[in-house]
Short mmCIF file of C-alpha atoms and ligand atoms in Angstrom, two decimals:
data_model
loop_
_atom_site.label_atom_id
_atom_site.label_comp_id
_atom_site.label_asym_id
_atom_site.label_seq_id
_atom_site.Cartn_x
_atom_site.Cartn_y
_atom_site.Cartn_z
CA UNK A 20 -7.31 -8.43 -27.98
CA UNK A 21 -2.97 -6.10 -27.31
CA UNK A 22 -3.43 -4.77 -25.24
CA UNK A 23 -0.08 -2.58 -25.65
CA UNK A 24 -0.31 0.46 -23.08
CA UNK A 25 2.03 -0.09 -20.55
CA UNK A 26 5.44 0.21 -23.54
CA UNK A 27 3.48 3.40 -25.46
CA UNK A 28 5.08 6.27 -24.57
CA UNK A 29 2.87 8.17 -26.62
CA UNK A 30 -0.43 7.63 -24.30
CA UNK A 31 -1.42 11.01 -22.41
CA UNK A 32 0.30 11.47 -18.52
CA UNK A 33 -2.76 10.02 -16.92
CA UNK A 34 -3.33 7.21 -18.88
CA UNK A 35 0.37 6.79 -17.97
CA UNK A 36 0.91 6.56 -14.82
CA UNK A 37 -1.52 3.95 -14.86
CA UNK A 38 -0.41 2.59 -17.24
CA UNK A 39 3.59 2.62 -17.97
CA UNK A 40 6.00 -0.63 -17.27
CA UNK A 41 3.65 -3.05 -15.91
CA UNK A 42 2.29 -5.84 -18.60
CA UNK A 43 0.60 -7.96 -16.94
CA UNK A 44 1.57 -10.90 -19.19
CA UNK A 45 5.23 -11.03 -17.16
CA UNK A 46 3.20 -11.41 -14.37
CA UNK A 47 0.69 -14.68 -14.34
CA UNK A 48 -1.44 -11.37 -15.89
CA UNK A 49 -2.02 -10.28 -12.41
CA UNK A 50 -3.80 -6.70 -12.92
CA UNK A 51 -2.45 -4.89 -9.06
CA UNK A 52 1.32 -5.78 -9.17
CA UNK A 53 2.27 -7.85 -7.46
CA UNK A 54 4.14 -7.63 -4.30
CA UNK A 55 7.06 -10.06 -3.89
CA UNK A 56 6.93 -10.51 -0.96
CA UNK A 57 10.87 -12.19 -0.76
CA UNK A 58 14.88 -11.27 0.53
CA UNK A 59 16.43 -13.25 -3.15
CA UNK A 60 15.33 -14.83 -6.42
CA UNK A 61 16.83 -18.41 -7.14
CA UNK A 62 19.38 -18.38 -9.67
CA UNK A 63 18.65 -21.60 -12.37
CA UNK A 64 21.82 -22.45 -13.13
CA UNK A 65 25.41 -21.22 -12.81
CA UNK A 66 25.80 -19.64 -16.20
CA UNK A 67 22.37 -18.04 -15.42
CA UNK A 68 23.70 -16.59 -12.49
CA UNK A 69 27.22 -15.82 -14.11
CA UNK A 70 24.97 -13.25 -16.80
CA UNK A 71 23.25 -11.90 -13.86
CA UNK A 72 26.11 -10.94 -11.58
CA UNK A 73 28.28 -9.66 -14.73
CA UNK A 74 24.75 -7.91 -16.14
CA UNK A 75 24.74 -9.32 -19.69
CA UNK A 76 21.11 -11.17 -18.47
CA UNK A 77 18.44 -8.34 -17.03
CA UNK A 78 17.19 -9.90 -14.34
CA UNK A 79 16.55 -11.08 -10.03
CA UNK A 80 18.58 -12.09 -7.76
CA UNK A 81 19.14 -9.87 -3.64
CA UNK A 82 16.20 -7.79 -3.14
CA UNK A 83 18.76 -4.76 -2.23
CA UNK A 84 19.49 -4.77 -5.61
CA UNK A 85 16.37 -4.85 -6.86
CA UNK A 86 12.66 -6.47 -7.57
CA UNK A 87 10.03 -6.69 -10.16
CA UNK A 88 7.78 -4.34 -8.08
CA UNK A 89 10.31 -1.38 -7.67
CA UNK A 90 11.23 -2.02 -11.15
CA UNK A 91 7.58 -1.10 -11.45
CA UNK A 92 6.85 1.76 -10.70
CA UNK A 93 11.17 3.34 -11.81
CA UNK A 94 9.93 1.82 -14.91
CA UNK A 95 6.69 4.33 -13.76
CA UNK A 96 7.87 8.16 -12.61
CA UNK A 97 10.83 7.28 -15.57
CA UNK A 98 7.56 7.37 -18.32
CA UNK A 99 5.48 10.47 -16.90
CA UNK A 100 9.41 12.05 -16.36
CA UNK A 101 10.72 11.30 -19.67
CA UNK A 102 13.63 10.65 -18.69
CA UNK A 103 16.10 7.07 -19.39
CA UNK A 104 15.91 4.69 -16.08
CA UNK A 105 14.76 5.75 -12.43
CA UNK A 106 15.96 4.25 -8.85
CA UNK A 107 14.01 3.91 -6.40
CA UNK A 108 15.35 4.19 -2.25
CA UNK A 109 14.26 4.59 0.62
CA UNK A 110 13.23 7.60 1.71
CA UNK A 111 13.94 11.06 -0.23
CA UNK A 112 16.85 11.94 1.91
CA UNK A 113 18.80 8.46 0.56
CA UNK A 114 17.95 9.67 -2.89
CA UNK A 115 19.05 12.63 -2.12
CA UNK A 116 22.10 11.23 -0.40
CA UNK A 117 23.50 8.55 -2.61
CA UNK A 118 22.83 10.88 -5.34
CA UNK A 119 25.83 13.25 -4.16
CA UNK A 120 27.36 9.72 -2.55
CA UNK A 121 28.03 8.66 -6.65
CA UNK A 122 28.41 12.21 -7.93
CA UNK A 123 30.98 13.82 -5.52
CA UNK A 124 34.07 12.15 -3.75
CA UNK A 125 36.22 13.84 -1.37
CA UNK A 126 37.57 17.65 -1.96
CA UNK A 127 34.59 17.78 -4.36
CA UNK A 128 32.21 20.22 -4.34
CA UNK A 129 27.78 21.02 -5.35
CA UNK A 130 26.99 24.07 -5.48
CA UNK A 131 22.59 24.51 -4.49
CA UNK A 132 19.73 27.51 -3.41
CA UNK A 133 19.86 28.12 0.26
CA UNK A 134 16.24 27.89 0.89
CA UNK A 135 16.05 24.13 0.47
CA UNK A 136 14.27 21.92 2.52
CA UNK A 137 16.21 21.43 5.91
CA UNK A 138 17.01 17.98 5.98
CA UNK A 139 19.36 18.57 2.80
CA UNK A 140 20.23 21.74 3.94
CA UNK A 141 21.39 20.21 6.72
CA UNK A 142 23.04 16.82 4.20
CA UNK A 143 25.20 20.08 2.96
CA UNK A 144 25.97 22.22 5.12
CA UNK A 145 27.46 19.59 7.46
CA UNK A 146 26.63 16.01 7.41
CA UNK A 147 28.85 15.96 3.40
CA UNK A 148 31.56 18.09 5.29
CA UNK A 149 32.31 15.68 7.70
CA UNK A 150 33.07 13.36 4.33
CA UNK A 151 35.45 16.20 2.78
CA UNK A 152 32.73 17.12 0.18
CA UNK A 153 32.17 21.00 0.52
CA UNK A 154 28.81 22.98 -1.00
CA UNK A 155 28.94 27.04 -1.68
CA UNK A 156 25.05 27.90 -0.83
CA UNK A 157 24.67 30.49 -3.78
CA UNK A 158 23.73 34.26 -2.83
CA UNK A 159 21.51 34.83 -4.68
CA UNK A 160 19.20 32.65 -6.18
CA UNK A 161 17.37 34.78 -8.16
CA UNK A 162 20.14 36.40 -9.56
CA UNK A 163 21.57 33.20 -12.61
CA UNK A 164 24.95 34.65 -12.15
CA UNK A 165 25.54 33.64 -9.34
CA UNK A 166 25.64 30.38 -9.06
CA UNK A 167 28.39 30.55 -12.25
CA UNK A 168 30.16 32.56 -9.30
CA UNK A 169 30.31 29.68 -6.81
CA UNK A 170 31.46 27.38 -9.27
CA UNK A 171 34.74 26.47 -9.53
CA UNK A 172 36.48 22.70 -11.55
CA UNK A 173 36.12 20.58 -8.07
CA UNK A 174 32.36 21.22 -8.66
CA UNK A 175 30.20 17.70 -9.12
CA UNK A 176 25.94 19.28 -9.80
CA UNK A 177 24.42 22.36 -9.66
CA UNK A 178 21.06 22.00 -6.82
CA UNK A 179 17.90 23.45 -6.00
CA UNK A 180 14.31 22.21 -5.61
CA UNK A 181 11.64 23.31 -8.49
CA UNK A 182 10.53 24.94 -4.92
CA UNK A 183 11.95 26.40 -2.77
CA UNK A 184 11.27 25.94 0.75
CA UNK A 185 8.61 27.93 2.84
CA UNK A 186 9.13 30.98 1.10
CA UNK A 187 8.06 29.14 -2.80
CA UNK A 188 10.65 31.33 -4.70
CA UNK A 189 11.44 29.81 -8.92
CA UNK A 190 15.02 29.81 -10.10
CA UNK A 191 15.29 30.30 -13.48
CA UNK A 192 15.85 26.38 -15.13
CA UNK A 193 17.00 27.05 -17.98
CA UNK A 194 19.64 29.31 -16.89
CA UNK A 195 21.07 27.97 -14.80
CA UNK A 196 21.24 24.54 -16.83
CA UNK A 197 22.56 26.68 -19.70
CA UNK A 198 25.53 27.67 -17.07
CA UNK A 199 26.11 24.63 -15.37
CA UNK A 200 26.79 22.39 -19.27
CA UNK A 201 29.00 25.00 -19.82
CA UNK A 202 30.91 24.18 -17.05
CA UNK A 203 30.09 20.27 -17.36
CA UNK A 204 28.86 19.73 -15.13
CA UNK A 205 24.96 18.42 -13.70
CA UNK A 206 22.15 20.69 -12.85
CA UNK A 207 20.49 18.13 -10.44
CA UNK A 208 16.57 19.60 -9.37
CA UNK A 209 14.62 18.50 -6.14
CA UNK A 210 10.29 17.90 -8.06
CA UNK A 211 9.33 17.15 -4.92
CA UNK A 212 6.67 19.93 -4.37
CA UNK A 213 5.78 20.29 -8.20
CA UNK A 214 5.42 16.27 -8.87
CA UNK A 215 5.83 15.86 -12.82
CA UNK A 216 2.10 16.15 -13.49
CA UNK A 217 2.83 20.22 -12.60
CA UNK A 218 6.78 20.54 -14.38
CA UNK A 219 8.88 18.40 -16.12
CA UNK A 220 12.73 19.49 -15.10
CA UNK A 221 14.01 17.78 -17.70
CA UNK A 222 12.47 19.90 -20.88
CA UNK A 223 13.75 21.53 -18.81
CA UNK A 224 17.75 21.59 -18.99
CA UNK A 225 18.30 19.03 -15.85
CA UNK A 226 20.11 16.02 -15.88
CA UNK A 227 18.49 13.97 -12.77
CA UNK A 228 15.53 15.13 -10.70
CA UNK A 229 15.45 13.75 -6.87
CA UNK A 230 11.59 12.89 -5.39
CA UNK A 231 11.17 12.39 -1.88
CA UNK A 232 7.79 10.71 -3.02
CA UNK A 233 6.28 10.35 1.36
CA UNK A 234 5.05 13.64 -0.76
CA UNK A 235 2.47 13.67 -3.37
CA UNK A 236 4.26 10.97 -5.29
CA UNK A 237 2.79 8.71 -2.19
CA UNK A 238 0.39 11.32 -2.04
CA UNK A 239 -1.86 9.61 1.27
CA UNK A 240 1.16 10.06 3.96
CA UNK A 241 1.03 6.53 4.64
CA UNK A 242 5.01 5.78 4.14
CA UNK A 243 8.44 6.50 3.09
CA UNK A 244 9.78 6.00 0.01
CA UNK A 245 12.75 8.27 -2.51
CA UNK A 246 13.09 7.93 -6.80
CA UNK A 247 15.91 9.39 -8.93
CA UNK A 248 14.95 9.98 -12.70
CA UNK A 249 18.22 10.09 -15.28
CA UNK A 250 17.16 12.92 -18.05
CA UNK A 251 19.95 10.47 -20.48
CA UNK A 252 21.75 13.47 -21.97
CA UNK A 253 24.17 14.14 -19.93
CA UNK A 254 28.07 12.83 -21.28
CA UNK A 255 29.16 11.20 -18.21
CA UNK A 256 32.64 10.24 -19.41
CA UNK A 257 34.27 14.08 -20.49
CA UNK A 258 37.05 13.55 -17.64
CA UNK A 259 34.87 14.58 -14.34
CA UNK A 260 33.05 11.75 -13.50
CA UNK A 261 35.82 9.38 -12.65
CA UNK A 262 33.71 6.63 -11.26
CA UNK A 263 30.75 6.32 -13.47
CA UNK A 264 34.24 6.47 -16.67
CA UNK A 265 35.22 3.38 -14.92
CA UNK A 266 31.62 1.97 -14.39
CA UNK A 267 30.76 2.63 -18.07
CA UNK A 268 34.91 0.77 -19.18
CA UNK A 269 33.35 -1.96 -16.93
CA UNK A 270 30.51 -2.82 -18.23
CA UNK A 271 29.32 -0.88 -21.72
CA UNK A 272 30.91 -4.05 -23.90
CA UNK A 273 27.52 -6.52 -21.97
CA UNK A 274 25.21 -4.20 -21.55
CA UNK A 275 25.46 -2.22 -24.96
CA UNK A 276 27.23 1.22 -25.09
CA UNK A 277 24.67 3.30 -26.43
CA UNK A 278 22.08 1.75 -23.68
CA UNK A 279 24.41 1.76 -20.93
CA UNK A 280 25.06 6.13 -22.06
CA UNK A 281 21.66 7.36 -22.07
CA UNK A 282 21.82 4.92 -18.01
CA UNK A 283 25.05 5.56 -16.75
CA UNK A 284 24.62 7.62 -13.58
CA UNK A 285 21.52 5.04 -12.46
CA UNK A 286 23.54 2.07 -12.68
CA UNK A 287 26.16 3.18 -10.41
CA UNK A 288 23.47 5.60 -8.73
CA UNK A 289 21.81 1.63 -7.77
CA UNK A 290 25.85 -0.15 -7.57
CA UNK A 291 26.77 2.96 -4.90
CA UNK A 292 23.32 3.29 -3.03
CA UNK A 293 21.55 0.65 -2.96
CA UNK A 294 24.09 -2.23 -3.00
CA UNK A 295 27.22 -0.43 -1.81
CA UNK A 296 25.00 2.01 1.05
CA UNK A 297 22.04 -0.64 1.36
CA UNK A 298 19.28 2.40 1.66
CA UNK A 299 17.08 -0.14 -0.72
CA UNK A 300 13.19 0.93 -1.52
CA UNK A 301 10.86 -1.86 0.10
CA UNK A 302 8.27 -3.62 -2.50
CA UNK A 303 5.57 -2.07 -0.06
CA UNK A 304 6.71 0.52 -0.19
CA UNK A 305 6.67 0.81 -4.09
CA UNK A 306 3.48 -0.57 -4.68
CA UNK A 307 2.09 2.45 -1.58
CA UNK A 308 4.16 4.66 -3.59
CA UNK A 309 2.44 3.07 -7.24
CA UNK A 310 -0.83 3.29 -5.97
CA UNK A 311 -0.71 6.77 -5.01
CA UNK A 312 1.00 7.55 -8.19
CA UNK A 313 -2.34 6.27 -10.45
CA UNK A 314 -4.34 9.35 -9.41
CA UNK A 315 -1.70 12.21 -9.17
CA UNK A 316 -2.74 14.79 -12.10
CA UNK A 317 -6.49 14.15 -10.55
CA UNK A 318 -4.84 15.27 -7.55
CA UNK A 319 -2.44 17.89 -7.96
CA UNK A 320 -4.98 19.31 -10.48
CA UNK A 321 -7.17 19.88 -7.11
CA UNK A 322 -4.22 20.61 -4.67
CA UNK A 323 -3.60 23.37 -6.95
CA UNK A 324 -6.55 24.81 -7.43
CA UNK A 325 -7.82 25.34 -3.57
CA UNK A 326 -4.36 25.88 -2.83
CA UNK A 327 -4.75 29.14 -4.96
CA UNK A 328 -8.21 29.99 -3.79
CA UNK A 329 -5.99 29.58 -0.11
CA UNK A 330 -3.61 32.07 -1.53
CA UNK A 331 -6.25 34.82 -2.67
CA UNK A 332 -8.15 34.11 0.69
CA UNK A 333 -4.51 34.74 2.87
CA UNK A 334 -3.35 37.22 0.49
CA UNK A 335 -7.16 39.17 1.70
CA UNK A 336 -7.48 39.23 5.42
CA UNK A 337 -6.60 42.18 7.08
CA UNK A 338 -4.45 39.93 10.37
CA UNK A 339 -2.44 38.81 7.40
CA UNK A 340 0.57 40.68 6.27
CA UNK A 341 2.84 38.62 3.43
CA UNK A 342 1.40 35.49 2.00
CA UNK A 343 4.63 33.45 -0.49
CA UNK A 344 2.08 31.72 -3.06
CA UNK A 345 4.18 32.27 -7.17
CA UNK A 346 0.70 31.63 -8.32
CA UNK A 347 0.12 34.84 -6.77
CA UNK A 348 -0.29 37.86 -8.85
CA UNK A 349 2.03 40.14 -6.27
CA UNK A 350 4.63 37.25 -5.88
CA UNK A 351 7.61 37.77 -7.84
CA UNK A 352 8.02 34.56 -8.60
CA UNK A 353 4.28 34.88 -10.59
CA UNK A 354 6.69 35.46 -13.83
CA UNK A 355 9.12 32.28 -14.40
CA UNK A 356 5.46 30.57 -12.57
CA UNK A 357 3.68 30.97 -15.41
CA UNK A 358 6.59 29.80 -17.67
CA UNK A 359 7.24 26.98 -15.68
CA UNK A 360 3.85 25.90 -13.49
CA UNK A 361 1.48 26.49 -16.71
CA UNK A 362 -1.29 24.06 -14.81
CA UNK A 363 0.32 25.95 -11.43
CA UNK A 364 2.93 25.96 -8.74
CA UNK A 365 2.18 23.46 -6.90
CA UNK A 366 0.00 24.15 -3.74
CA UNK A 367 3.05 24.32 -0.55
CA UNK A 368 2.43 28.54 0.41
CA UNK A 369 3.88 30.30 3.58
CA UNK A 370 2.50 33.26 4.81
CA UNK A 371 2.92 36.31 7.92
CA UNK A 372 0.36 36.28 10.55
CA UNK A 373 0.39 40.03 12.16
CA UNK A 374 0.70 39.28 15.69
CA UNK A 375 4.25 37.68 15.80
CA UNK A 376 4.65 34.17 16.98
CA UNK A 377 1.89 34.98 19.30
CA UNK A 378 -0.56 35.41 16.10
CA UNK A 379 1.69 32.41 14.71
CA UNK A 380 0.69 30.45 17.77
CA UNK A 381 -3.17 31.49 18.27
CA UNK A 382 -4.07 30.58 14.08
CA UNK A 383 -2.04 27.10 14.84
CA UNK A 384 -4.47 26.07 18.40
CA UNK A 385 -6.71 27.22 16.18
CA UNK A 386 -6.77 25.43 13.80
CA UNK A 387 -9.78 23.04 13.50
CA UNK A 388 -9.70 20.62 9.63
CA UNK A 389 -5.92 21.95 9.07
CA UNK A 390 -3.34 18.52 10.83
CA UNK A 391 -0.27 20.88 13.12
CA UNK A 392 2.07 18.37 11.41
CA UNK A 393 5.76 19.15 9.70
CA UNK A 394 5.40 16.59 7.06
CA UNK A 395 4.07 18.55 3.11
CA UNK A 396 1.94 16.29 0.13
CA UNK A 397 -0.53 13.88 1.89
CA UNK A 398 -4.10 14.49 0.67
CA UNK A 399 -5.01 15.72 3.58
CA UNK A 400 -4.23 20.06 4.28
CA UNK A 401 -0.84 19.79 6.31
CA UNK A 402 0.12 23.05 8.58
CA UNK A 403 2.87 23.76 11.20
CA UNK A 404 5.87 26.49 12.50
CA UNK A 405 8.90 26.39 10.38
CA UNK A 406 10.75 29.01 12.83
CA UNK A 407 10.00 25.73 16.18
CA UNK A 408 10.49 22.55 13.39
CA UNK A 409 12.18 22.62 10.38
CA UNK A 410 13.76 25.26 11.03
CA UNK A 411 14.77 25.27 14.69
CA UNK A 412 18.13 25.82 16.35
CA UNK A 413 19.42 28.47 12.92
CA UNK A 414 19.92 31.64 14.80
CA UNK A 415 17.23 35.03 13.64
CA UNK A 416 19.49 35.93 11.12
CA UNK A 417 19.48 32.94 9.12
CA UNK A 418 16.41 32.37 9.97
CA UNK A 419 15.34 35.32 8.07
CA UNK A 420 17.69 34.89 5.09
CA UNK A 421 15.25 31.26 4.53
CA UNK A 422 11.56 34.03 4.64
CA UNK A 423 11.25 32.24 7.83
CA UNK A 424 10.34 34.67 11.01
CA UNK A 425 8.34 34.14 14.36
CA UNK A 426 4.63 34.91 12.61
CA UNK A 427 5.30 32.70 9.66
CA UNK A 428 3.33 29.64 9.08
CA UNK A 429 3.77 27.00 6.35
CA UNK A 430 0.44 24.83 4.31
CA UNK A 431 0.12 21.93 2.99
CA UNK A 432 -3.50 22.31 0.96
CA UNK A 433 -5.61 19.00 0.17
CA UNK A 434 -7.69 17.90 -1.59
CA UNK A 435 -10.45 18.50 0.80
CA UNK A 436 -13.56 20.76 -0.24
CA UNK A 437 -12.32 23.93 -0.68
CA UNK A 438 -14.66 26.13 1.27
CA UNK A 439 -13.78 23.85 4.84
CA UNK A 440 -10.77 24.97 4.59
CA UNK A 441 -11.34 28.89 3.60
CA UNK A 442 -13.93 28.22 6.33
CA UNK A 443 -11.23 27.14 9.51
CA UNK A 444 -7.75 29.58 8.23
CA UNK A 445 -10.89 32.96 9.06
CA UNK A 446 -11.60 30.78 12.40
CA UNK A 447 -8.85 30.78 13.51
CA UNK A 448 -7.49 34.07 11.99
CA UNK A 449 -10.57 35.67 13.77
CA UNK A 450 -11.45 39.10 12.73
N1 PLP B 20 12.83 16.73 -0.10
C1 PLP B 20 12.18 18.24 -0.02
C2 PLP B 20 11.22 19.35 -0.88
C3 PLP B 20 10.98 17.70 1.20
O1 PLP B 20 9.73 17.92 2.21
C4 PLP B 20 11.45 16.55 2.24
C5 PLP B 20 10.86 16.16 3.23
O2 PLP B 20 10.51 17.13 4.06
C6 PLP B 20 12.50 15.55 1.60
C7 PLP B 20 12.95 15.48 0.04
C8 PLP B 20 13.26 14.30 2.13
O3 PLP B 20 12.41 13.20 1.86
P1 PLP B 20 11.80 11.96 2.89
O4 PLP B 20 10.98 12.20 3.72
O5 PLP B 20 11.92 10.98 2.12
O6 PLP B 20 13.70 11.80 3.11
#
C-alpha cells in the first residue's frame, strides 16, 4: 500500500482537509498530527546548523520561527486555498498587522474599505499611523472606481474583507484586483467569514489571504490563531517592495530562485512577524485548528443552510425592519453573492429590530439558545449588539456609515438544529 494523499492536490476539498500536508511516514507513523511540545530542536552538527540558518536546508531550530505541527497546518491551509505557502500566527490580528508591517514602512499607505472588523479598522485608522503608515479608506466600496481614487504611489496594499462587517457587503473582487494590479499593488483579502470552502480569493485576483483562524477554521471557539496564505503569482520584485527585494537578493541562490519568487512574501512575513515581532502560534493551537479544519466543509454547509433559513425567517417577521444577508434575493449584494459565493455567503448576518435600542435589548435578554458573545464563527449560534460592543465609542454618524444602528443585532448562525434557532428567535422577538 502506498499512501500519498498528503501531497495529492488533485483530491477533493474534503479529502484534502483531512489529509493535505501531513505524511505519517515522517512522524513515526502517528496518524494524528503530533504536537511537538518543545521550544527548540537539537541542531545535529556544526555544518547542519549553518545550513539551517542560511536556509539552504529546510528544518527546525527554534520554535518561534517554525515547528512541525504548525508546518502541517500551514501546508494544509495552503492546499485548501490553492496558495503556494502559508504562515501561522498567534491571532487574526497578528496575521493582519504583521502582513501590513511586512508590506509597509514609514510613509507608506494602505487602501481599505471601512466595513471591516473593528480591530482592523482601529489598526488602520489609529495604530499604524503612529508608525507612519496611513490608510486611505475608500468612499464607496460598492464602486470599484473609488479604490482607484484612493491609490497613490505610496500604496502597498488594497485590503478588503470577503463579507463586510456587520452589513455583510461584498465588493466586486475581480474589478478591485484588476485596479490594484494595474498600479502594481497587491490585493489582500480577509477571508475569515467565508473560509476557503465557500470562497477562494486567490482564484479571483487576491494575492494574499488573511484569516482569524479563531473563527470557522478552528470552528469550536477554543483557541485564538491567525493565518496568512500567499498566492505565488504577485511580482514582488518590481521596485515597490525594497525589503522583499533585499530578502530575495540575500537568499535566492540558496533557496532556489523560482521557489523563493513564489513564496517570497511568506518568508519575509515569517522573518518580520515571527522572528522579529514574536507573534508565533503555539503548536497546541495549530493542533486544535487542524482538528477543526478536518470538518470544515461539513460545518460550513450546515452553517450556510441554517443562516439562509434564519435570514428568511427574520425577513418575514413583522418586528424586523431590515435583514442584511446576501443570500436574500432582496439584498443589494445578492448578484455578487451568487457570482462569488455559489455555495452560500457564509453564516453572518445583521438585522434591525423594531423599537430601536429597547427592542434589540429585549431580544438579547429573551434569547435562550443563542449565546450573547462578541465572538463569531463558532459551531454554536451567537448574538451581539454592535452599537454597545464591537462598535462601542464610534459616534452615531460613524456607526450609521458602518450600518450599525441602536436596534441592530449581529448573528453568527451556528450548526444547531435549525428548528431550535427559529423557535428561539420567534419567542425572543415575540408578537
Ligand atoms: N478578522 C475578522 C473578520 C474578525 O472577525 C476578527 C475577530 O473577530 C479578526 C480578524 C481578528 O481575529 P483574532 O480575534 O483571532 O485576533
